[in-house]
Short mmCIF file of N, CA and C in Angstrom, two decimals:
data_model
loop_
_atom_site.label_atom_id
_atom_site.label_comp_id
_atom_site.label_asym_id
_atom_site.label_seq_id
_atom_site.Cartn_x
_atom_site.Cartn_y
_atom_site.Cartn_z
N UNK W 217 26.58 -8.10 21.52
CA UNK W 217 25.92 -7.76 20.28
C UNK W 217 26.92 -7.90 19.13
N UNK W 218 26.31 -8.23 17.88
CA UNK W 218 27.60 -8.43 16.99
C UNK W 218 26.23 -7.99 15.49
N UNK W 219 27.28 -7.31 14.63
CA UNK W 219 26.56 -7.55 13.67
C UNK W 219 26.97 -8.75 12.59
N UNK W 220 26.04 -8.80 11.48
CA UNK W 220 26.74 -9.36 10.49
C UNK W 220 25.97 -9.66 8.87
N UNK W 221 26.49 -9.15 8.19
CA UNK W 221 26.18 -8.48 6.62
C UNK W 221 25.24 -9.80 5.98
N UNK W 222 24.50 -9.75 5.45
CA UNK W 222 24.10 -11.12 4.77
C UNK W 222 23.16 -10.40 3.64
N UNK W 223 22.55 -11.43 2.69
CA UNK W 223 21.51 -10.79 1.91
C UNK W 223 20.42 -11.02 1.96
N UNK W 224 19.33 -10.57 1.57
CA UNK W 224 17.70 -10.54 2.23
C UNK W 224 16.99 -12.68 1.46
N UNK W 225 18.06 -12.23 0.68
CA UNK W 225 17.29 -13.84 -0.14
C UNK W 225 17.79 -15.34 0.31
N UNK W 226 19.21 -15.07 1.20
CA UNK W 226 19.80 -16.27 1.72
C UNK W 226 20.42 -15.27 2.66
N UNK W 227 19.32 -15.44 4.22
CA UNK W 227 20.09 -14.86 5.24
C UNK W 227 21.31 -16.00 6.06
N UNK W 228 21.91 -15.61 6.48
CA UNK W 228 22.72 -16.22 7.01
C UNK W 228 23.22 -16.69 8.58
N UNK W 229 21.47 -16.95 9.16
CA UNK W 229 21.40 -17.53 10.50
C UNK W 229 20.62 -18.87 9.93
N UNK W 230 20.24 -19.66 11.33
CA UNK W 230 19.55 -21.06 10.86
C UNK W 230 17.91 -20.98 11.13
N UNK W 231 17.27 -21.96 11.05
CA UNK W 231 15.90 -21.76 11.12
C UNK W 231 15.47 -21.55 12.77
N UNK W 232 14.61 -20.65 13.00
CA UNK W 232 13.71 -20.72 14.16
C UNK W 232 14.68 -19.68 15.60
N UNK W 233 15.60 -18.88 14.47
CA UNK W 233 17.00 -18.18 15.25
C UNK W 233 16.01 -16.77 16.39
N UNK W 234 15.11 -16.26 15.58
CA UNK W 234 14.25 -14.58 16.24
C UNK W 234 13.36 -14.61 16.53
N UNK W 235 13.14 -13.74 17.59
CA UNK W 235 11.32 -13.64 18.37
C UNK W 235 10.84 -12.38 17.28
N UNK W 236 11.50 -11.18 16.71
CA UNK W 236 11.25 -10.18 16.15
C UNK W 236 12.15 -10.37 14.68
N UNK W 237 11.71 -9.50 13.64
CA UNK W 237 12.50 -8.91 12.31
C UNK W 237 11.71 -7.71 12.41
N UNK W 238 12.48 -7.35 11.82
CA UNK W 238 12.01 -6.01 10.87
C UNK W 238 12.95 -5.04 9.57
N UNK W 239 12.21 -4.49 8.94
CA UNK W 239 12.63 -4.19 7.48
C UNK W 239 12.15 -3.09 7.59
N UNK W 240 12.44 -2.02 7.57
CA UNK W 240 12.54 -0.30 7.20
C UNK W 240 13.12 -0.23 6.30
N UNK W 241 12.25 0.50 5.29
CA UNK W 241 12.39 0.80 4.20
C UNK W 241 13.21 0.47 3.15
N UNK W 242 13.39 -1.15 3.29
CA UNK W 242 14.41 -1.64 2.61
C UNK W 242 13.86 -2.34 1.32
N UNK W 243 12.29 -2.73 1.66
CA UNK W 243 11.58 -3.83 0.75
C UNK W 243 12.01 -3.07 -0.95
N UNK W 244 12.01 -1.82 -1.10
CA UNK W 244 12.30 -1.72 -2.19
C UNK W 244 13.17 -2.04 -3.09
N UNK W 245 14.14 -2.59 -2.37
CA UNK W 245 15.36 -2.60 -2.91
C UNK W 245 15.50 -4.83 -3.35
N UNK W 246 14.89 -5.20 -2.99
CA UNK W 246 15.04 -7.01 -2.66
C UNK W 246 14.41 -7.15 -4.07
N UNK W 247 15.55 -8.03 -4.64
CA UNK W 247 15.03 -8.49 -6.20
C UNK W 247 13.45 -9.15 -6.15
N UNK W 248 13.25 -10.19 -5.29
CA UNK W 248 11.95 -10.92 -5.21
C UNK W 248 11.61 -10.73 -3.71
N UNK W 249 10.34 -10.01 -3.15
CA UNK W 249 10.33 -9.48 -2.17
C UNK W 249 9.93 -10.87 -1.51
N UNK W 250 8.78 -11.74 -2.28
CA UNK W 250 8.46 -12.78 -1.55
C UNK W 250 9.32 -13.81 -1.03
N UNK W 251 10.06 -14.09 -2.03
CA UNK W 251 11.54 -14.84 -1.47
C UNK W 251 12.29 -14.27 -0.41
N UNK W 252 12.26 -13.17 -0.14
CA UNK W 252 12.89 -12.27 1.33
C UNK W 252 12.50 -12.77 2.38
N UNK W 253 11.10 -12.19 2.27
CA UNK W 253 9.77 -12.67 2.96
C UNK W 253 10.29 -14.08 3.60
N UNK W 254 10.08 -15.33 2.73
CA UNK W 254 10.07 -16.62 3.17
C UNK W 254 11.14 -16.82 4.16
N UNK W 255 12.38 -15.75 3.83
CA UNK W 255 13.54 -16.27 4.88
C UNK W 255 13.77 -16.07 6.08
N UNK W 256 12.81 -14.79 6.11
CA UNK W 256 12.53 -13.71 7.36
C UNK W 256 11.41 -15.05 7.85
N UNK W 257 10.51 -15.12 7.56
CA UNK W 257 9.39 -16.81 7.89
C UNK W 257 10.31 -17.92 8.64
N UNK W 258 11.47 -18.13 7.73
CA UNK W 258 12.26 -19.52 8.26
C UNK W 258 13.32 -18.96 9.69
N UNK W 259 13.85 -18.14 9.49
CA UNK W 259 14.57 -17.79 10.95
C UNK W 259 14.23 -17.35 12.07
N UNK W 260 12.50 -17.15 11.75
CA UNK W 260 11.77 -16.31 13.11
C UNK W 260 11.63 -17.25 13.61
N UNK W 261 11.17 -17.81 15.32
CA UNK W 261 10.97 -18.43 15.92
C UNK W 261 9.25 -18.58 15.52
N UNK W 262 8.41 -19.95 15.90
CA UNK W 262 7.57 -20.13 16.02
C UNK W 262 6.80 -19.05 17.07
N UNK W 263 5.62 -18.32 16.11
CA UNK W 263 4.66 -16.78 16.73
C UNK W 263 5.50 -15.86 16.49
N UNK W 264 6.86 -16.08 16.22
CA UNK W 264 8.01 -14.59 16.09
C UNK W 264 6.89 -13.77 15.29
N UNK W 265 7.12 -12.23 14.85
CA UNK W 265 6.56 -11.19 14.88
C UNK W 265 7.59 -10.55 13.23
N UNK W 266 6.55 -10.16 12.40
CA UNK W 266 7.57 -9.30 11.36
C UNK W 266 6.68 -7.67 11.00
N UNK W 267 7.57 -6.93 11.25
CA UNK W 267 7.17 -5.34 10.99
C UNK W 267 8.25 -5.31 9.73
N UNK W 268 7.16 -4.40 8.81
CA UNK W 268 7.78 -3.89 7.57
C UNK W 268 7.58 -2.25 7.73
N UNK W 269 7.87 -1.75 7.68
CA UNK W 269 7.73 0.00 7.60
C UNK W 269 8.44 0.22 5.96
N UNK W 270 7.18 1.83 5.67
CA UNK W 270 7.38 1.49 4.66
C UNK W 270 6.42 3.15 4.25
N UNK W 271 7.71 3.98 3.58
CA UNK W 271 7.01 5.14 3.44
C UNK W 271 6.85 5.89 2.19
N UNK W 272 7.11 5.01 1.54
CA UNK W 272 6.37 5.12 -0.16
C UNK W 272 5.38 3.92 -0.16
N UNK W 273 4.12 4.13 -0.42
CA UNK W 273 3.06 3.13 -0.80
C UNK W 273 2.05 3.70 -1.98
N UNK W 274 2.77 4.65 -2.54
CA UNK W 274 1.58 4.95 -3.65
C UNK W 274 3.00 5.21 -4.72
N UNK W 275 2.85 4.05 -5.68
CA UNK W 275 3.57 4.11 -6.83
C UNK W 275 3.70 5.34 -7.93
N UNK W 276 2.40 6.03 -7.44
CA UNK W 276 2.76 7.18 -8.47
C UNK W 276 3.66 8.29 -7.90
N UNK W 277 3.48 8.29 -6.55
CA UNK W 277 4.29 9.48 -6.38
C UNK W 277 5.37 8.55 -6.19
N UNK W 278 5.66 7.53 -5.83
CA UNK W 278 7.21 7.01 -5.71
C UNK W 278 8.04 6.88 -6.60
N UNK W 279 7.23 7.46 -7.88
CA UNK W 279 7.66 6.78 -9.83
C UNK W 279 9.39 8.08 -9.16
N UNK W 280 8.91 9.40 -8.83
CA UNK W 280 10.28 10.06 -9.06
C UNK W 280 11.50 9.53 -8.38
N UNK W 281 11.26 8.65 -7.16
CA UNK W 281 12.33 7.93 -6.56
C UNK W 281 12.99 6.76 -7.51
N UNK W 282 12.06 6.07 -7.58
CA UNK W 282 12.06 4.23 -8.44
C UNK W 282 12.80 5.08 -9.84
N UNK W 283 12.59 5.83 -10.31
CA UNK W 283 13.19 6.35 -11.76
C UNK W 283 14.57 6.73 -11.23
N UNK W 284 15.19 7.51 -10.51
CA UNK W 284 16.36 8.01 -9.79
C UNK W 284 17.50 6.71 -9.00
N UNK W 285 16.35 5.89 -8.67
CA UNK W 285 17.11 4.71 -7.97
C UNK W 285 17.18 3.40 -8.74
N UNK W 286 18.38 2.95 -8.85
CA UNK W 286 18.51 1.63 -9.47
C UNK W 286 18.15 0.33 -8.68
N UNK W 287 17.51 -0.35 -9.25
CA UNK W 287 16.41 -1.87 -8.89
C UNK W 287 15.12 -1.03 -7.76
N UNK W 288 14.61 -0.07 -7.15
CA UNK W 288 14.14 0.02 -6.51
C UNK W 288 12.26 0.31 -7.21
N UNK W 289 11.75 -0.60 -6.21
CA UNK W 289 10.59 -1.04 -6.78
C UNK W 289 9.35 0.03 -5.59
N UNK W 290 8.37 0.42 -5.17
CA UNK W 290 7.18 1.01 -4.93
C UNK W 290 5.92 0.09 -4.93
N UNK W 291 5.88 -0.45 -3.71
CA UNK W 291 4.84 -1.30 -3.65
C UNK W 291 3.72 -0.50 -2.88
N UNK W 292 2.52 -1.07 -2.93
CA UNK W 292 1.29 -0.64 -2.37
C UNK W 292 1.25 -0.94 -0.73
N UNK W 293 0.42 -1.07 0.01
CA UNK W 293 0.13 -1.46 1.27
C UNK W 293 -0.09 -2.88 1.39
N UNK W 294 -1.52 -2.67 0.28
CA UNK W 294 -1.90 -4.45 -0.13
C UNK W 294 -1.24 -5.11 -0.60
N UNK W 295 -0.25 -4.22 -1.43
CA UNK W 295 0.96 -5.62 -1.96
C UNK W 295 1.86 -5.92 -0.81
N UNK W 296 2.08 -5.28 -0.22
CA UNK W 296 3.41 -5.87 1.16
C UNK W 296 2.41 -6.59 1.92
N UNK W 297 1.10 -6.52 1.77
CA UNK W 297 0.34 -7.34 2.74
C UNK W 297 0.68 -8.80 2.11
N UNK W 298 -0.16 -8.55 1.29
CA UNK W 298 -0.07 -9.97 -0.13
C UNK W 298 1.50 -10.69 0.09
N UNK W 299 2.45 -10.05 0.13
CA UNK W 299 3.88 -10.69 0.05
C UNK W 299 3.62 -10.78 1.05
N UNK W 300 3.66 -10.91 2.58
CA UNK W 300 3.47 -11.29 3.65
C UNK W 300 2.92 -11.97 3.93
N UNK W 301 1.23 -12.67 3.53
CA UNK W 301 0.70 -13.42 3.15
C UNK W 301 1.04 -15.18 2.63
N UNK W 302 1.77 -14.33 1.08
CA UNK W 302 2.12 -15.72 0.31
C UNK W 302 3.43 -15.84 1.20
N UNK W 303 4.25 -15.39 1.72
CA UNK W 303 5.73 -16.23 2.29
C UNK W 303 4.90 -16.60 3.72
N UNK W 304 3.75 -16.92 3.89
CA UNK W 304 3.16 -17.63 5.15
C UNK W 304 3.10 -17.31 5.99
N UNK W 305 2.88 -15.82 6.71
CA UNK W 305 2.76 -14.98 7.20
C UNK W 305 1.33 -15.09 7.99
N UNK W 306 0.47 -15.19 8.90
CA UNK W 306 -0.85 -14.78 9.33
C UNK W 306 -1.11 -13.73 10.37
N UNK W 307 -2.47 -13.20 10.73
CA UNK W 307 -2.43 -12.34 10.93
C UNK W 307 -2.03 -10.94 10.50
N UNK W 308 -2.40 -10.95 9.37
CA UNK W 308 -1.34 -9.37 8.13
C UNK W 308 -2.41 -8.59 8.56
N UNK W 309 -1.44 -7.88 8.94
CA UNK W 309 -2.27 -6.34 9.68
C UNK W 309 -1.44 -5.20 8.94
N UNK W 310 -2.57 -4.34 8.17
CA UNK W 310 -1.77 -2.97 7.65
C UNK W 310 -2.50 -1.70 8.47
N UNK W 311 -1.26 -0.73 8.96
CA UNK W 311 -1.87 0.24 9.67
C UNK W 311 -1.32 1.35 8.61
N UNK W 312 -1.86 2.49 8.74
CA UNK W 312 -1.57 3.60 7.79
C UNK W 312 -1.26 4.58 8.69
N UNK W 313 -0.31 5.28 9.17
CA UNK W 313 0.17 6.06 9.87
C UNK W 313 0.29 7.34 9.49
N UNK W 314 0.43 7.72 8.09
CA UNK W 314 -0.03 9.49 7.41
C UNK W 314 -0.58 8.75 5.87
N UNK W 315 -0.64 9.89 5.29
CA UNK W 315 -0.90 9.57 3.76
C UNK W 315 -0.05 8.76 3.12
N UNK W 316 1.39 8.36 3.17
CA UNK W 316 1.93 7.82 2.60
C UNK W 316 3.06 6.93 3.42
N UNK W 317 3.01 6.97 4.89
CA UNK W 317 3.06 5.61 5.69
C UNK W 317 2.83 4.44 6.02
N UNK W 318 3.18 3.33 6.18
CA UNK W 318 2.64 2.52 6.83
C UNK W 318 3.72 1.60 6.93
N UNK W 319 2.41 0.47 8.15
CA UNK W 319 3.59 -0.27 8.55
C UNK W 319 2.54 -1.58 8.77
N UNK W 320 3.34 -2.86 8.08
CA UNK W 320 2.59 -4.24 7.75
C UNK W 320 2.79 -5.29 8.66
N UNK W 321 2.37 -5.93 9.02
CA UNK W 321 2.82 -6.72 9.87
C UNK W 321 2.53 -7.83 10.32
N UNK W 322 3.40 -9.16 10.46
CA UNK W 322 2.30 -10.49 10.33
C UNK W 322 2.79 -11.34 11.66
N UNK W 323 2.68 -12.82 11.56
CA UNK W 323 2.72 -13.12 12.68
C UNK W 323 3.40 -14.78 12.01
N UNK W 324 4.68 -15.49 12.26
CA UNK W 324 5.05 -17.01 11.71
C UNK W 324 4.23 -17.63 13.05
N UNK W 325 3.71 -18.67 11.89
CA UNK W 325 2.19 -19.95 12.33
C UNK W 325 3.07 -20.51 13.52
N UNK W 326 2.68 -20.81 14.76
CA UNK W 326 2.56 -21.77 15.74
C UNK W 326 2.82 -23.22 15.11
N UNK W 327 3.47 -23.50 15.51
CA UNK W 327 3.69 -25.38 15.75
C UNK W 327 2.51 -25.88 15.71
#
């Protein structure tokens, strides 16, 4: 096992590298979430699998975090769906796990 540091907008493996990703509670923080998105798309293997978790989804109550935290943004359910979506994502499945949980999740297209 090895780790290694990279950034969400130019990761730093090659295309078609993972069967899985996933992102806990990080989406807030990625300047352009969809551009993230697309890279997490390019290194998954063909059917690879992406889970987003994600436990602010209602912008109003997240305003006291996003105000406290610098660049951090409060997206909806449907919007992490939507960004999952447009970076080419199918199958976007949102489950809601309490009032202000959830977790999104799509599927990179088959060959």
């Amino acid at each position: 096992c090895s780790i290694l540091c990279g950034d969400a907008m130019r990761l730093p493996y090659r295309d078609d590298t993972f069967d899985r990703a996933v992102s806990f509670e990080s989406i807030y923080f990625w300047p352009d979430p969809v551009c993230g998105l697309k890279e997490i798309y390019r290194v998954l293997k063909p059917s690879g699998k992406i889970m987003l978790a994600s436990e602010m989804t209602d912008p109003e109550k997240g305003n006291f975090w996003a105000k406290r935290c610098e660049g951090m943004t409060i997206y909806t359910a449907e919007q992490l769906a939507s960004f999952l979506s447009e970076a080419g994502f199918s199958d976007v499945k949102v489950h809601k796990t309490r009032k202000v949980w959830c977790i999104v999740e799509g599927v990179k297209r088959s060959l």
